[in-house]
Structures are given as C-alpha cells and as structure tokens.
Short mmCIF file of C-alpha atoms and ligand atoms in Angstrom, two decimals:
data_model
loop_
_atom_site.label_atom_id
_atom_site.label_comp_id
_atom_site.label_asym_id
_atom_site.label_seq_id
_atom_site.Cartn_x
_atom_site.Cartn_y
_atom_site.Cartn_z
CA MET A 920 98.47 113.09 104.00
CA LEU A 921 100.48 110.15 102.73
CA LYS A 922 102.23 110.59 99.38
CA VAL A 923 103.67 107.38 98.04
CA GLU A 924 106.18 107.18 95.16
CA SER A 925 108.47 104.55 93.88
CA TYR A 926 111.91 104.10 95.34
CA ILE A 927 114.42 103.12 92.72
CA ALA A 928 118.17 103.02 92.96
CA GLY A 929 118.24 104.72 96.24
CA ALA A 930 116.04 107.64 95.34
CA THR A 931 112.34 108.61 95.12
CA LEU A 932 111.00 108.44 91.66
CA PRO A 933 107.87 110.54 90.77
CA PRO A 934 105.73 108.74 88.15
CA CYS A 935 106.41 109.43 84.54
CA THR A 936 102.58 109.56 84.06
CA GLY A 937 102.36 112.39 86.56
CA HIS A 938 99.22 110.66 87.89
CA PHE A 939 98.35 109.58 91.46
CA VAL A 940 95.42 107.60 92.76
CA ASP A 941 93.63 108.08 96.09
CA LYS A 942 94.34 105.92 99.13
CA ILE A 943 91.32 105.58 101.17
CA ASP A 944 91.56 104.89 104.98
CA PRO A 945 89.71 101.48 105.65
CA ARG A 946 88.95 102.63 109.18
CA SER A 947 87.14 105.75 108.19
CA GLY A 948 86.37 105.67 104.50
CA GLU A 949 88.12 108.97 104.13
CA LYS A 950 90.94 109.91 101.76
CA MET A 951 94.39 109.38 103.63
CA GLY A 952 96.74 109.94 100.82
CA GLU A 953 97.92 109.46 97.22
CA ILE A 954 99.80 106.64 95.60
CA ALA A 955 101.77 107.18 92.39
CA ASN A 956 100.30 105.52 89.40
CA SER A 957 103.59 104.59 87.67
CA GLY A 958 103.87 103.78 83.96
CA PRO A 959 105.82 101.37 81.81
CA GLN A 960 108.81 103.70 81.55
CA ASP A 961 109.18 103.73 85.33
CA VAL A 962 109.08 100.02 85.41
CA GLU A 963 111.94 99.84 82.74
CA PHE A 964 113.89 102.30 84.66
CA ALA A 965 113.62 100.17 87.85
CA ILE A 966 114.58 96.95 86.10
CA GLU A 967 117.50 98.56 84.33
CA ASN A 968 118.80 99.98 87.59
CA ALA A 969 118.33 96.67 89.36
CA ASN A 970 120.18 94.90 86.62
CA GLU A 971 123.12 97.29 86.83
CA ALA A 972 123.40 96.51 90.57
CA VAL A 973 123.56 92.72 89.91
CA PRO A 974 127.30 92.15 89.42
CA ALA A 975 128.61 93.90 92.57
CA TRP A 976 125.87 92.45 94.84
CA ARG A 977 126.17 88.90 93.28
CA ASP A 978 129.90 88.84 93.66
CA MET A 979 129.90 89.90 97.44
CA ARG A 980 130.75 87.06 99.74
CA PRO A 981 127.38 85.56 101.15
CA SER A 982 128.50 86.56 104.78
CA GLU A 983 128.91 90.22 103.62
CA ARG A 984 125.52 90.30 102.13
CA GLY A 985 124.22 88.56 105.17
CA ARG A 986 125.66 91.27 107.54
CA ILE A 987 123.62 93.92 105.72
CA LEU A 988 120.48 91.87 105.92
CA ILE A 989 120.88 91.28 109.66
CA GLU A 990 121.43 95.00 110.19
CA LEU A 991 118.15 95.59 108.29
CA ALA A 992 116.48 93.03 110.53
CA ARG A 993 117.69 94.91 113.62
CA ILE A 994 116.37 98.20 112.27
CA VAL A 995 112.98 96.61 111.33
CA ARG A 996 112.40 95.29 114.83
CA GLN A 997 112.90 98.81 116.11
CA SER A 998 110.60 100.33 113.60
CA VAL A 999 107.18 99.26 114.95
CA GLY A 1000 106.31 102.84 115.34
CA ARG A 1001 107.50 103.69 111.78
CA ILE A 1002 106.92 101.08 109.19
CA GLY A 1003 104.57 99.02 111.55
CA ALA A 1004 102.40 102.09 112.06
CA LEU A 1005 102.27 102.67 108.23
CA GLU A 1006 101.16 99.11 107.58
CA SER A 1007 98.56 99.32 110.27
CA ALA A 1008 97.16 102.66 108.81
CA GLU A 1009 97.20 101.41 105.27
CA THR A 1010 95.59 98.00 105.94
CA GLY A 1011 93.48 98.81 109.06
CA LYS A 1012 95.24 95.91 111.08
CA PRO A 1013 94.74 96.44 114.80
CA GLY A 1014 97.91 98.18 116.28
CA GLN A 1015 98.43 95.37 118.84
CA GLU A 1016 99.40 93.01 116.01
CA MET A 1017 102.10 95.09 114.61
CA ALA A 1018 105.02 94.12 116.88
CA ALA A 1019 104.65 90.51 116.14
CA LEU A 1020 104.44 91.19 112.38
CA MET A 1021 107.48 93.31 112.47
CA ASP A 1022 109.29 90.61 114.33
CA LEU A 1023 108.26 88.17 111.73
CA THR A 1024 109.47 90.47 108.94
CA ALA A 1025 112.91 90.76 110.71
CA GLN A 1026 113.04 86.91 111.11
CA TYR A 1027 113.01 86.45 107.35
CA PHE A 1028 116.02 88.59 106.91
CA GLU A 1029 117.92 86.93 109.78
CA TYR A 1030 117.03 83.51 108.69
CA TYR A 1031 118.04 83.83 105.00
CA ALA A 1032 121.14 85.97 105.89
CA GLY A 1033 122.41 83.15 108.04
CA LEU A 1034 121.28 80.25 105.88
CA VAL A 1035 122.91 81.54 102.72
CA ASN A 1036 126.33 80.76 104.43
CA VAL A 1037 125.62 77.14 104.42
CA MET A 1038 123.95 77.04 100.86
CA ASP A 1039 126.78 75.18 99.15
CA GLY A 1040 127.09 73.06 96.05
CA GLU A 1041 128.38 69.49 96.19
CA VAL A 1042 131.30 67.62 94.89
CA ILE A 1043 130.30 64.68 92.77
CA ASN A 1044 132.88 61.82 92.69
CA GLN A 1045 133.70 60.84 89.17
CA GLY A 1046 136.99 59.13 89.83
CA PRO A 1047 140.56 60.65 89.86
CA ASN A 1048 140.42 62.10 86.38
CA TYR A 1049 137.54 64.46 87.17
CA HIS A 1050 136.67 67.28 89.51
CA VAL A 1051 132.98 67.75 89.33
CA TYR A 1052 130.88 70.00 91.49
CA THR A 1053 127.69 72.00 91.47
CA ARG A 1054 126.95 75.59 92.51
CA ARG A 1055 123.88 77.72 92.99
CA ASP A 1056 123.89 80.84 90.96
CA PRO A 1057 121.39 83.78 91.38
CA PHE A 1058 119.00 84.67 88.50
CA GLY A 1059 119.80 88.37 88.38
CA VAL A 1060 116.80 90.57 88.55
CA ILE A 1061 113.87 89.14 90.45
CA GLY A 1062 110.30 90.65 90.43
CA VAL A 1063 108.28 90.37 93.75
CA ILE A 1064 104.51 91.08 93.21
CA LEU A 1065 102.57 91.25 96.41
CA PRO A 1066 98.97 91.51 97.72
CA TRP A 1067 97.55 93.80 100.30
CA ASN A 1068 96.63 91.52 103.18
CA ALA A 1069 100.08 91.28 104.87
CA PRO A 1070 102.29 93.65 103.02
CA LEU A 1071 105.61 93.57 104.87
CA HIS A 1072 106.10 90.03 106.04
CA GLN A 1073 105.01 88.64 102.73
CA ALA A 1074 107.36 91.02 101.03
CA ALA A 1075 110.20 89.93 103.35
CA ARG A 1076 109.57 86.18 102.73
CA ALA A 1077 110.37 86.64 99.07
CA ILE A 1078 112.86 89.59 99.14
CA ALA A 1079 115.00 88.14 101.95
CA PRO A 1080 115.90 84.85 100.17
CA ALA A 1081 116.14 86.69 96.82
CA LEU A 1082 118.64 89.26 98.22
CA ALA A 1083 120.62 86.76 100.34
CA THR A 1084 121.35 84.51 97.32
CA GLY A 1085 122.76 87.37 95.32
CA ASN A 1086 119.79 88.62 93.25
CA THR A 1087 118.55 92.17 93.03
CA VAL A 1088 114.78 92.92 93.45
CA VAL A 1089 112.14 94.97 91.90
CA ALA A 1090 109.20 94.76 94.31
CA LYS A 1091 105.65 95.79 93.31
CA PRO A 1092 103.37 96.07 96.30
CA SER A 1093 99.54 96.27 96.05
CA GLU A 1094 98.37 99.68 94.98
CA HIS A 1095 96.23 99.68 98.24
CA THR A 1096 99.17 99.18 100.57
CA SER A 1097 102.53 100.47 99.20
CA ALA A 1098 103.71 102.97 101.80
CA SER A 1099 105.23 100.34 104.18
CA LEU A 1100 107.20 98.68 101.55
CA VAL A 1101 108.72 101.89 100.11
CA GLU A 1102 109.78 102.73 103.65
CA LEU A 1103 111.33 99.34 104.07
CA ALA A 1104 113.38 99.72 100.86
CA ARG A 1105 114.45 103.30 102.04
CA ILE A 1106 115.62 101.94 105.45
CA ALA A 1107 117.44 99.05 103.64
CA VAL A 1108 119.48 101.50 101.54
CA GLU A 1109 119.81 104.62 103.61
CA GLU A 1110 120.11 102.98 107.12
CA ALA A 1111 121.23 99.33 106.74
CA GLY A 1112 123.72 99.95 103.98
CA LEU A 1113 122.17 97.94 101.15
CA PRO A 1114 123.81 99.29 97.84
CA PRO A 1115 121.35 101.47 95.81
CA GLY A 1116 119.61 99.55 93.03
CA VAL A 1117 119.68 96.19 94.93
CA PHE A 1118 116.12 96.56 96.41
CA ASN A 1119 113.73 98.83 94.44
CA VAL A 1120 109.99 99.32 94.86
CA ILE A 1121 107.77 100.33 91.98
CA VAL A 1122 104.28 101.49 93.01
CA GLY A 1123 101.09 101.65 90.85
CA LYS A 1124 98.42 99.37 89.28
CA GLY A 1125 99.23 95.72 88.90
CA SER A 1126 97.44 95.47 85.50
CA VAL A 1127 99.84 97.96 84.09
CA ILE A 1128 103.06 97.24 85.91
CA GLY A 1129 102.85 93.37 86.32
CA PRO A 1130 102.76 92.59 82.46
CA VAL A 1131 105.66 95.05 81.84
CA MET A 1132 107.72 93.41 84.55
CA ALA A 1133 107.00 89.92 83.22
CA ARG A 1134 107.76 90.90 79.61
CA HIS A 1135 111.02 92.77 80.29
CA PRO A 1136 113.96 90.81 78.91
CA LEU A 1137 116.07 91.64 81.91
CA MET A 1138 113.48 90.22 84.35
CA ARG A 1139 114.71 86.68 85.16
CA LYS A 1140 112.13 85.34 87.66
CA ILE A 1141 108.92 86.45 89.32
CA SER A 1142 107.58 85.62 92.78
CA PHE A 1143 103.90 86.42 92.74
CA THR A 1144 101.57 86.42 95.75
CA GLY A 1145 97.94 87.22 95.00
CA GLY A 1146 94.81 85.91 93.36
CA LEU A 1147 94.14 83.25 90.79
CA THR A 1148 93.19 85.74 87.97
CA ALA A 1149 96.30 87.88 88.00
CA GLY A 1150 98.34 84.66 88.67
CA GLN A 1151 96.97 83.10 85.46
CA GLU A 1152 97.70 86.21 83.43
CA LEU A 1153 101.21 86.29 84.64
CA GLY A 1154 101.41 82.56 83.83
CA ARG A 1155 100.42 83.26 80.16
CA ILE A 1156 103.13 85.89 79.78
CA ALA A 1157 105.67 83.79 81.63
CA ALA A 1158 104.93 80.81 79.28
CA GLU A 1159 105.87 82.95 76.23
CA ARG A 1160 109.30 83.85 77.74
CA ILE A 1161 109.95 80.66 79.76
CA LEU A 1162 110.19 83.06 82.77
CA PRO A 1163 110.36 81.03 86.10
CA LEU A 1164 107.51 81.88 88.48
CA THR A 1165 106.67 81.10 92.09
CA LEU A 1166 102.93 81.45 92.40
CA GLU A 1167 101.45 81.77 95.94
CA LEU A 1168 97.71 82.04 95.20
CA GLY A 1169 94.44 81.68 97.03
CA GLY A 1170 92.84 79.04 99.13
CA LYS A 1171 89.63 77.57 100.59
CA SER A 1172 91.15 75.62 103.30
CA ALA A 1173 89.44 72.87 105.34
CA ASN A 1174 89.76 72.95 109.12
CA ILE A 1175 88.66 69.55 110.39
CA VAL A 1176 87.35 68.94 113.93
CA PHE A 1177 87.16 65.22 114.91
CA ASN A 1178 85.01 63.92 117.87
CA ASP A 1179 87.99 63.26 119.99
CA ALA A 1180 89.37 66.83 119.80
CA ASP A 1181 89.67 69.27 122.75
CA LEU A 1182 86.50 71.05 121.66
CA ALA A 1183 87.22 74.26 123.72
CA ALA A 1184 90.59 74.65 122.05
CA ALA A 1185 89.14 73.78 118.58
CA ALA A 1186 86.31 76.31 118.95
CA LYS A 1187 88.89 79.03 119.83
CA GLY A 1188 91.28 77.98 117.07
CA ALA A 1189 88.52 77.67 114.43
CA THR A 1190 87.48 81.19 115.32
CA ARG A 1191 90.89 82.69 114.70
CA ALA A 1192 91.20 80.57 111.61
CA PHE A 1193 88.54 82.50 109.68
CA THR A 1194 88.64 85.80 111.47
CA TRP A 1195 92.37 86.65 111.81
CA ASN A 1196 93.04 89.72 109.68
CA SER A 1197 89.32 89.94 109.18
CA GLY A 1198 89.46 86.83 107.15
CA GLN A 1199 91.85 88.39 104.70
CA TRP A 1200 94.16 85.49 104.88
CA CYS A 1201 95.08 83.19 102.06
CA ALA A 1202 95.24 80.09 104.28
CA ALA A 1203 92.07 81.06 106.30
CA GLY A 1204 90.13 77.92 107.59
CA THR A 1205 86.92 78.82 105.84
CA ARG A 1206 85.48 75.39 105.41
CA LEU A 1207 84.99 74.22 108.98
CA LEU A 1208 84.35 70.37 108.81
CA VAL A 1209 82.83 69.09 112.03
CA GLN A 1210 82.19 65.36 112.82
CA GLU A 1211 78.47 64.73 113.06
CA ASP A 1212 78.27 63.33 116.66
CA ILE A 1213 79.83 66.45 118.19
CA HIS A 1214 78.40 68.90 115.74
CA ASP A 1215 75.72 70.62 117.78
CA GLN A 1216 77.93 70.78 120.94
CA PHE A 1217 80.90 72.11 119.07
CA VAL A 1218 78.90 74.75 117.06
CA GLU A 1219 77.49 76.10 120.34
CA LYS A 1220 80.98 76.74 121.80
CA PHE A 1221 82.21 77.92 118.41
CA ILE A 1222 79.35 80.57 118.07
CA ALA A 1223 80.09 81.77 121.61
CA GLU A 1224 83.67 82.38 120.71
CA VAL A 1225 82.68 84.30 117.50
CA ALA A 1226 80.20 86.34 119.46
CA ALA A 1227 82.89 87.36 121.91
CA LEU A 1228 85.10 89.09 119.15
CA ASN A 1229 85.62 92.72 119.03
CA VAL A 1230 85.74 94.23 115.51
CA GLY A 1231 86.75 97.77 115.37
CA PRO A 1232 89.50 100.46 114.73
CA ASP A 1233 91.12 100.27 118.08
CA PHE A 1234 94.66 99.27 118.97
CA ASP A 1235 93.30 96.11 120.79
CA SER A 1236 90.50 95.21 118.67
CA THR A 1237 90.49 91.50 117.60
CA SER A 1238 90.16 92.32 113.96
CA GLY A 1239 90.02 95.48 111.91
CA PRO A 1240 88.21 96.57 108.72
CA ILE A 1241 88.42 95.10 105.33
CA THR A 1242 91.34 96.77 103.60
CA THR A 1243 89.89 97.72 100.24
CA GLU A 1244 86.40 99.00 99.11
CA ALA A 1245 86.21 96.53 96.30
CA GLN A 1246 86.83 93.65 98.76
CA PHE A 1247 84.29 95.10 101.21
CA LYS A 1248 81.63 94.92 98.48
CA LYS A 1249 82.72 91.58 97.27
CA ILE A 1250 82.30 90.09 100.73
CA GLN A 1251 78.71 91.57 100.91
CA SER A 1252 77.78 89.98 97.60
CA TYR A 1253 78.28 86.55 99.21
CA PHE A 1254 75.63 87.29 101.79
CA GLU A 1255 73.21 87.49 98.88
CA VAL A 1256 74.70 84.46 97.38
CA ALA A 1257 74.20 82.58 100.64
CA GLU A 1258 70.47 83.61 100.85
CA ARG A 1259 69.82 82.58 97.25
CA GLU A 1260 71.26 79.13 98.18
CA GLY A 1261 68.94 78.89 101.14
CA LEU A 1262 71.53 79.55 103.86
CA LYS A 1263 70.83 81.61 107.04
CA PRO A 1264 73.67 82.96 109.15
CA ALA A 1265 74.00 81.39 112.59
CA ILE A 1266 75.74 84.67 113.59
CA GLY A 1267 76.68 87.83 111.61
CA GLY A 1268 75.70 88.02 107.99
CA LYS A 1269 75.94 91.83 107.50
CA VAL A 1270 78.06 94.96 107.68
CA ALA A 1271 79.19 95.77 111.10
CA THR A 1272 77.94 99.19 112.09
CA GLY A 1273 78.07 101.43 115.15
CA GLU A 1274 79.04 104.89 116.18
CA HIS A 1275 82.80 103.95 116.66
CA LEU A 1276 82.86 102.18 113.28
CA GLY A 1277 81.88 105.34 111.25
CA ASN A 1278 82.03 104.87 107.51
CA GLY A 1279 84.74 102.24 107.96
CA TRP A 1280 84.54 98.95 105.97
CA TYR A 1281 83.63 96.55 108.79
CA ILE A 1282 81.96 93.12 108.33
CA GLU A 1283 80.41 90.94 111.12
CA PRO A 1284 82.26 87.64 111.57
CA THR A 1285 79.78 85.39 109.93
CA VAL A 1286 79.10 81.59 110.34
CA TYR A 1287 76.86 79.63 108.10
CA THR A 1288 75.92 76.12 109.35
CA GLY A 1289 74.41 73.20 107.38
CA VAL A 1290 76.56 74.01 104.31
CA HIS A 1291 77.10 71.47 101.59
CA ASN A 1292 80.48 71.41 99.94
CA ASP A 1293 79.10 72.02 96.50
CA MET A 1294 77.43 75.40 97.43
CA THR A 1295 79.03 78.44 96.17
CA LEU A 1296 80.14 79.69 99.67
CA ALA A 1297 82.18 76.50 100.09
CA ARG A 1298 83.82 76.53 96.70
CA GLU A 1299 84.96 80.13 96.12
CA GLU A 1300 87.55 82.03 97.98
CA ILE A 1301 85.83 84.98 99.75
CA PHE A 1302 88.66 86.54 101.54
CA GLY A 1303 86.57 87.85 104.39
CA PRO A 1304 85.37 86.73 107.81
CA ILE A 1305 82.84 84.13 106.52
CA VAL A 1306 83.04 80.46 107.48
CA CYS A 1307 81.00 77.44 106.32
CA VAL A 1308 80.32 74.71 108.73
CA ILE A 1309 80.09 71.34 106.86
CA PRO A 1310 79.21 68.11 108.89
CA PHE A 1311 81.01 64.83 108.08
CA LYS A 1312 80.59 61.16 109.18
CA ASP A 1313 84.06 59.68 109.50
CA GLU A 1314 87.70 60.00 108.45
CA ALA A 1315 87.18 58.95 104.82
CA ASP A 1316 84.19 61.41 104.62
CA ALA A 1317 86.29 64.28 106.04
CA LEU A 1318 89.12 63.57 103.53
CA ARG A 1319 86.65 63.33 100.57
CA ILE A 1320 85.06 66.73 101.54
CA ALA A 1321 88.45 68.47 102.34
CA ASN A 1322 90.03 67.44 99.04
CA ASP A 1323 86.89 68.28 96.91
CA SER A 1324 88.22 71.69 96.10
CA GLU A 1325 90.22 73.36 93.29
CA PHE A 1326 92.32 74.94 96.06
CA GLY A 1327 94.95 73.23 98.31
CA LEU A 1328 96.85 75.83 100.30
CA GLY A 1329 96.34 74.99 104.01
CA ALA A 1330 94.31 72.61 106.28
CA GLY A 1331 93.68 72.15 109.98
CA ILE A 1332 93.16 68.95 111.91
CA TRP A 1333 91.79 68.86 115.62
CA SER A 1334 92.27 65.43 117.15
CA ARG A 1335 93.90 63.66 120.07
CA ASP A 1336 94.42 60.51 118.10
CA ILE A 1337 98.02 60.50 116.79
CA GLY A 1338 97.31 57.78 114.36
CA ARG A 1339 94.34 59.64 112.82
CA VAL A 1340 96.29 62.84 112.71
CA HIS A 1341 99.14 61.22 110.57
CA ARG A 1342 96.70 59.41 108.31
CA VAL A 1343 94.61 62.43 107.64
CA ALA A 1344 97.67 64.74 107.21
CA ALA A 1345 99.04 62.18 104.66
CA GLY A 1346 95.73 62.15 102.80
CA LEU A 1347 95.02 65.98 102.60
CA ASP A 1348 95.87 67.81 99.35
CA ALA A 1349 97.30 70.89 100.76
CA GLY A 1350 100.72 72.47 101.18
CA ARG A 1351 100.47 73.12 104.97
CA ILE A 1352 98.78 71.03 107.60
CA VAL A 1353 98.47 72.47 111.16
CA VAL A 1354 97.34 70.23 113.89
CA ASN A 1355 95.64 71.32 117.20
CA GLU A 1356 96.14 74.94 116.44
CA TYR A 1357 95.39 77.15 113.35
CA SER A 1358 98.34 79.16 112.52
CA GLY A 1359 100.56 80.39 109.69
CA GLY A 1360 103.52 78.17 110.52
CA PHE A 1361 107.04 79.54 110.85
CA VAL A 1362 109.67 81.34 108.79
CA GLN A 1363 111.44 77.88 108.76
CA THR A 1364 108.40 75.90 107.45
CA PRO A 1365 107.76 75.79 103.62
CA CYS A 1366 104.59 77.59 102.46
CA GLY A 1367 102.90 77.05 99.16
CA GLY A 1368 99.96 75.43 97.45
CA PHE A 1369 98.71 72.22 95.78
CA LYS A 1370 96.36 72.54 92.73
CA GLN A 1371 95.15 76.08 91.98
CA SER A 1372 96.78 77.48 95.11
CA GLY A 1373 99.99 77.70 93.08
CA TYR A 1374 103.50 76.19 92.69
CA GLY A 1375 106.94 76.80 94.07
CA ARG A 1376 107.51 77.33 97.71
CA GLU A 1377 108.29 80.32 99.91
CA GLN A 1378 109.73 80.05 103.37
CA GLY A 1379 112.17 77.38 104.80
CA ILE A 1380 115.39 76.05 103.34
CA ASP A 1381 113.73 74.94 100.06
CA ALA A 1382 113.05 78.60 99.09
CA LEU A 1383 116.72 79.01 98.37
CA SER A 1384 116.44 76.67 95.50
CA HIS A 1385 113.63 78.71 94.18
CA TYR A 1386 115.84 81.90 94.08
CA THR A 1387 118.94 80.18 92.60
CA GLN A 1388 119.81 78.09 89.47
CA LEU A 1389 121.72 74.91 89.94
CA LYS A 1390 124.91 74.72 87.73
CA SER A 1391 127.18 71.72 87.23
CA VAL A 1392 130.84 72.15 86.55
CA ILE A 1393 132.67 69.17 85.11
CA ILE A 1394 136.49 69.46 84.92
CA ARG A 1395 138.72 66.81 83.22
CA LEU A 1396 141.92 66.93 85.11
P1 NAD B 2664 95.51 90.37 93.29
O1 NAD B 2664 95.86 89.17 92.49
O2 NAD B 2664 94.44 91.29 92.92
O3 NAD B 2664 96.77 91.36 93.37
C1 NAD B 2664 98.11 90.86 93.82
C2 NAD B 2664 99.13 91.73 93.15
O4 NAD B 2664 99.13 91.50 91.77
C3 NAD B 2664 98.91 93.24 93.36
O5 NAD B 2664 100.18 93.91 93.61
C4 NAD B 2664 98.34 93.65 92.06
O6 NAD B 2664 98.53 95.06 91.81
C5 NAD B 2664 99.01 92.77 91.15
N1 NAD B 2664 98.40 92.53 89.84
C6 NAD B 2664 97.12 92.67 89.49
N2 NAD B 2664 96.91 92.37 88.17
C7 NAD B 2664 98.08 91.92 87.71
C8 NAD B 2664 98.54 91.39 86.45
N3 NAD B 2664 97.70 91.27 85.43
N4 NAD B 2664 99.76 90.90 86.36
C9 NAD B 2664 100.64 90.92 87.40
N5 NAD B 2664 100.25 91.55 88.57
C10 NAD B 2664 99.01 91.95 88.73
O7 NAD B 2664 95.34 89.87 94.79
P2 NAD B 2664 95.01 90.71 96.11
O8 NAD B 2664 93.53 91.01 95.95
O9 NAD B 2664 95.97 91.86 96.30
O10 NAD B 2664 95.17 89.65 97.27
C11 NAD B 2664 94.22 88.75 97.65
C12 NAD B 2664 94.78 87.35 97.03
O11 NAD B 2664 96.09 87.01 97.37
C13 NAD B 2664 93.83 86.26 97.60
O12 NAD B 2664 93.40 85.39 96.49
C14 NAD B 2664 94.86 85.55 98.46
O13 NAD B 2664 94.43 84.24 98.85
C15 NAD B 2664 96.07 85.71 97.83
N6 NAD B 2664 97.17 85.57 98.78
C16 NAD B 2664 98.02 84.38 98.80
C17 NAD B 2664 98.95 84.19 99.62
C18 NAD B 2664 99.78 82.79 99.67
O14 NAD B 2664 100.83 82.85 100.34
N7 NAD B 2664 99.43 81.86 98.89
C19 NAD B 2664 99.29 85.10 100.64
C20 NAD B 2664 98.45 86.25 100.63
C21 NAD B 2664 97.46 86.50 99.71
#
C-alpha cells in the first residue's frame, strides 16, 4: 500500500492534521494507498523552510546550480521503473508511455540547467558618465500547483526553470497523483545533491493548501496548472497581494482538417488528438473542424482509426482509465447532455466494460458528428475522450468557428497549402498551433493560453522571464 506524505527540507513530514485520504487505483477501482491531508501549519512550515534555503541557493553560480539539475535529469532518465512506475500506477497511464514521459521530464532539467548560463542582463549605453545594466533576479519562494493528468513532466516544466534561476520551490501536486512528485523531490535532495529546503512537496487538498500558499507573505509567485475555477480563486487572492501568477488553464482546442490535407494522416492525428491520455489533456483537439466537401470521406477514415484503439489496463494499451472517479462521472454526464441536445454517438458513447476492465474507470472513445459550435459539448472542456465533429465551408468559416470559444490553448491545422497554413495560423486565437500532426510541442516551444486558457508562458526561453524579475542598475561614474 502506498503511503504518501509531504517532503519538506529533505525529510518526510507527517500531516499536522493526522488525517489521510484514500487513493483509489483507477485501473481497478480498489484502494491502493493513502495520501496525507496536510493542514495550514504544514504549508507554513514548508514555505518557511523554502525561504530559509533561498540565499545560499540564489547566490550559487548558475553553472553550479545547473550541474545539480543535470545530475537530477540523469537519475530521472534511469528511473522509469521507480518514479515512472509510480506515475503510471497513480494515473493509470499505459506503462509503454512512461519512458518517453520520463525523458521529457529529464529534458526540462537539462534545458533550463544549460539555458540559465546564457541568461544575462544587458549593458545599456548612456554615455561615458554612466554604467547602466540590467540583471534578472529570482523571486525567492515559488509555489507550483499541479493537476493530475501529467504529474511529472508538468511539474518539471515549472520547477526546472524556477530552480535554475535561483528560486526555491514549494510544489503542490494533485491530491490524486502525489507519490511520483514526492519521489522526485526525494531523489533531487538525497541522490542528485540539491540542498534540503530548495525543492519541497506538500501533499493534500488544493482547496485547503492552495489559498494558504497564495496568502503567505513569503510566497512570491505561483505557477498554477489546472482548471478555470481553481485558477479564478487563486487569481482573486493574488489580486489582493499583487502576487504574480502564471496560469495554465483548460482548453477546447480546434483541430481543422482542410480538403487538401493528407486525410489518412489527419485521421490518425485527429484520433490521437482527443484520445491521448484518455482525453485528459489540456490541449486535446476536441473540436474537430472538417471541410464540408471531404467531410463524409474523412469521417469514415477517422471512425475506423477510433475503432482500432485498445483501451485498457495493459502495458501496451493505447489509453488507460480516467484517473479520478469524479472525472469519470463528469465525462458520463456529457453523454446525457449530448442526448438532450439531440446528438447520437457515431462511435462510443458509454463506459467501456469487459472482463479485463473490471471496476476500472474506462470510457469508450466517443465521436459525435453533426455538432454545432454553440452546443454544450463544443463549448465546455470535458477532459475525457469525447470529440465533436463540426463541418465548415471555407477558411473564413473555419477561423470563425475555431475562434468562437472562451478558451484559446491549442489548435491543429491539416493542409498541404503552405499559404493557407500561415494565414490560418496567424488568424487563430490560441497559444500553440500544430500543423500536420497533433502533438504537445517541445520543451523549447512556449506553452500557454489565450483568453480563459490562462496567461504567462511555460516552456522555452521565455519562461525564464516568468521566473525572474528584471532589475535596472544605473551608476553615475
Ligand atoms: P484542478 O483545478 O481541479 O486542480 C489543479 C490543482 O489545483 C490541484 O493540485 C488542486 O488540488 C489545486 N486546487 C484546487 N482548488 C484550489 C484552490 N482553490 N486554490 C489553489 N489550488 C487549488 O484541475 P485538475 O482537475 O487537477 O486538472 C484538470 C485541469 O487542468 C483541466 O482544466 C486541464 O485543462 C488543466 N490543465 C492545463 C494545462 C495547461 O498547460 N494549460 C495542463 C494540464 C492540465
């Protein structure tokens, strides 16, 4: 049985409340462990320890900090059977995906460990009587609040730049998937040589821990990845304190298939776009816009791809279960919404059952055709393997439909016409556009949302500016 407690200043911290909550295995519906339900005192203890660790860590040369992070990356790559297996067990992700996800996690530490060496200020020429320059200073203690859909690499994309730039971190994983991040922090301190107190993990309920983190006077910035409601709550507290936030929120991304696309490739890509991680993906392509004149031909290919998926608990399943019971129930509620709005599934539309699926939380990958963009299914983020196929006439119509959403996280374009690709990419209100594949981009490519999908950016060089504060030094000679 898993027993997960906070890891603060290089030691395990039992919760001051004495309470634990059950962790249920999404593959079986059975209890697999307990997670500490930490209280406000634990959060305060974590932030105070992180704050004490700031001066020594901040004042190390960037290359020295980088060396430790590169060592951490090396160990992470070798830990598919340790932290990778934990993440797979907690989330239900198929085991075959873990090597790539651990590699991605490691890449964040490598990238920012190297990049911080070229993060310099600039000298600003003000004539011979002045020496003027800028520098990038860390904030101090940074809070990193995380969702359950991709625990480790999403943690790494915020924690790596925060640490590399000389901040210390109090990370708060989702209460549904905490074990792998606690293990990462333990490895960082006990094996890679990170000073205790630099990387801390507090586990427990977000509604308790999140507000205490945001209100604490020593908390200097929060990077939040999660849903709109918690993001808004955090935003209200942050406004009172002028606390800087990076908000990586949800999406309802449009994936647009034009009539000149490679339809076989588009059908495969569109399938992965809404079923990867069982659709529990912020940038999932859940509004599939298909040009009218190829609609029927494309949908036939697309449904054949979806029908070939293999959902289950196995190492080589194409997708696993839904990670939380609440999410499992929420997805099912959209089947009822669809029926009320007159939609019938072209495939799927129910809980996936079978002897090998037991009481696990599995959903059949589901396609609704003939959807209008104003229907509930096309407007709300479902966070499950459900896609709406929406026909469109021409480029202008595709852009109008794609941008008619409160979200603006990702978008896909399938076309062989390079002029069209650039026009449509320029016209889309979304933070990341992927053309002729549907992927999550790279460690080096900025990620973030337009509109209610959030603000600030993770990944890429630009993230360094979100984890540092720019300072000008003006010297009269
Ligand atoms: P969630 O908002 O319920 O929880 C996210 C985190 O916030 C958890 O750690 C939770 O404990 C904590 N939390 C809950 N209430 C809080 C509060 N009042 N104050 C502070 N923290 C609080 O989201 P989830 O269900 O874990 O994840 C799914 C959501 O995350 C989806 O909307 C998805 O699109 C989004 N997401 C976005 C990205 C991105 O990069 N934009 C990536 C992954 C997931």
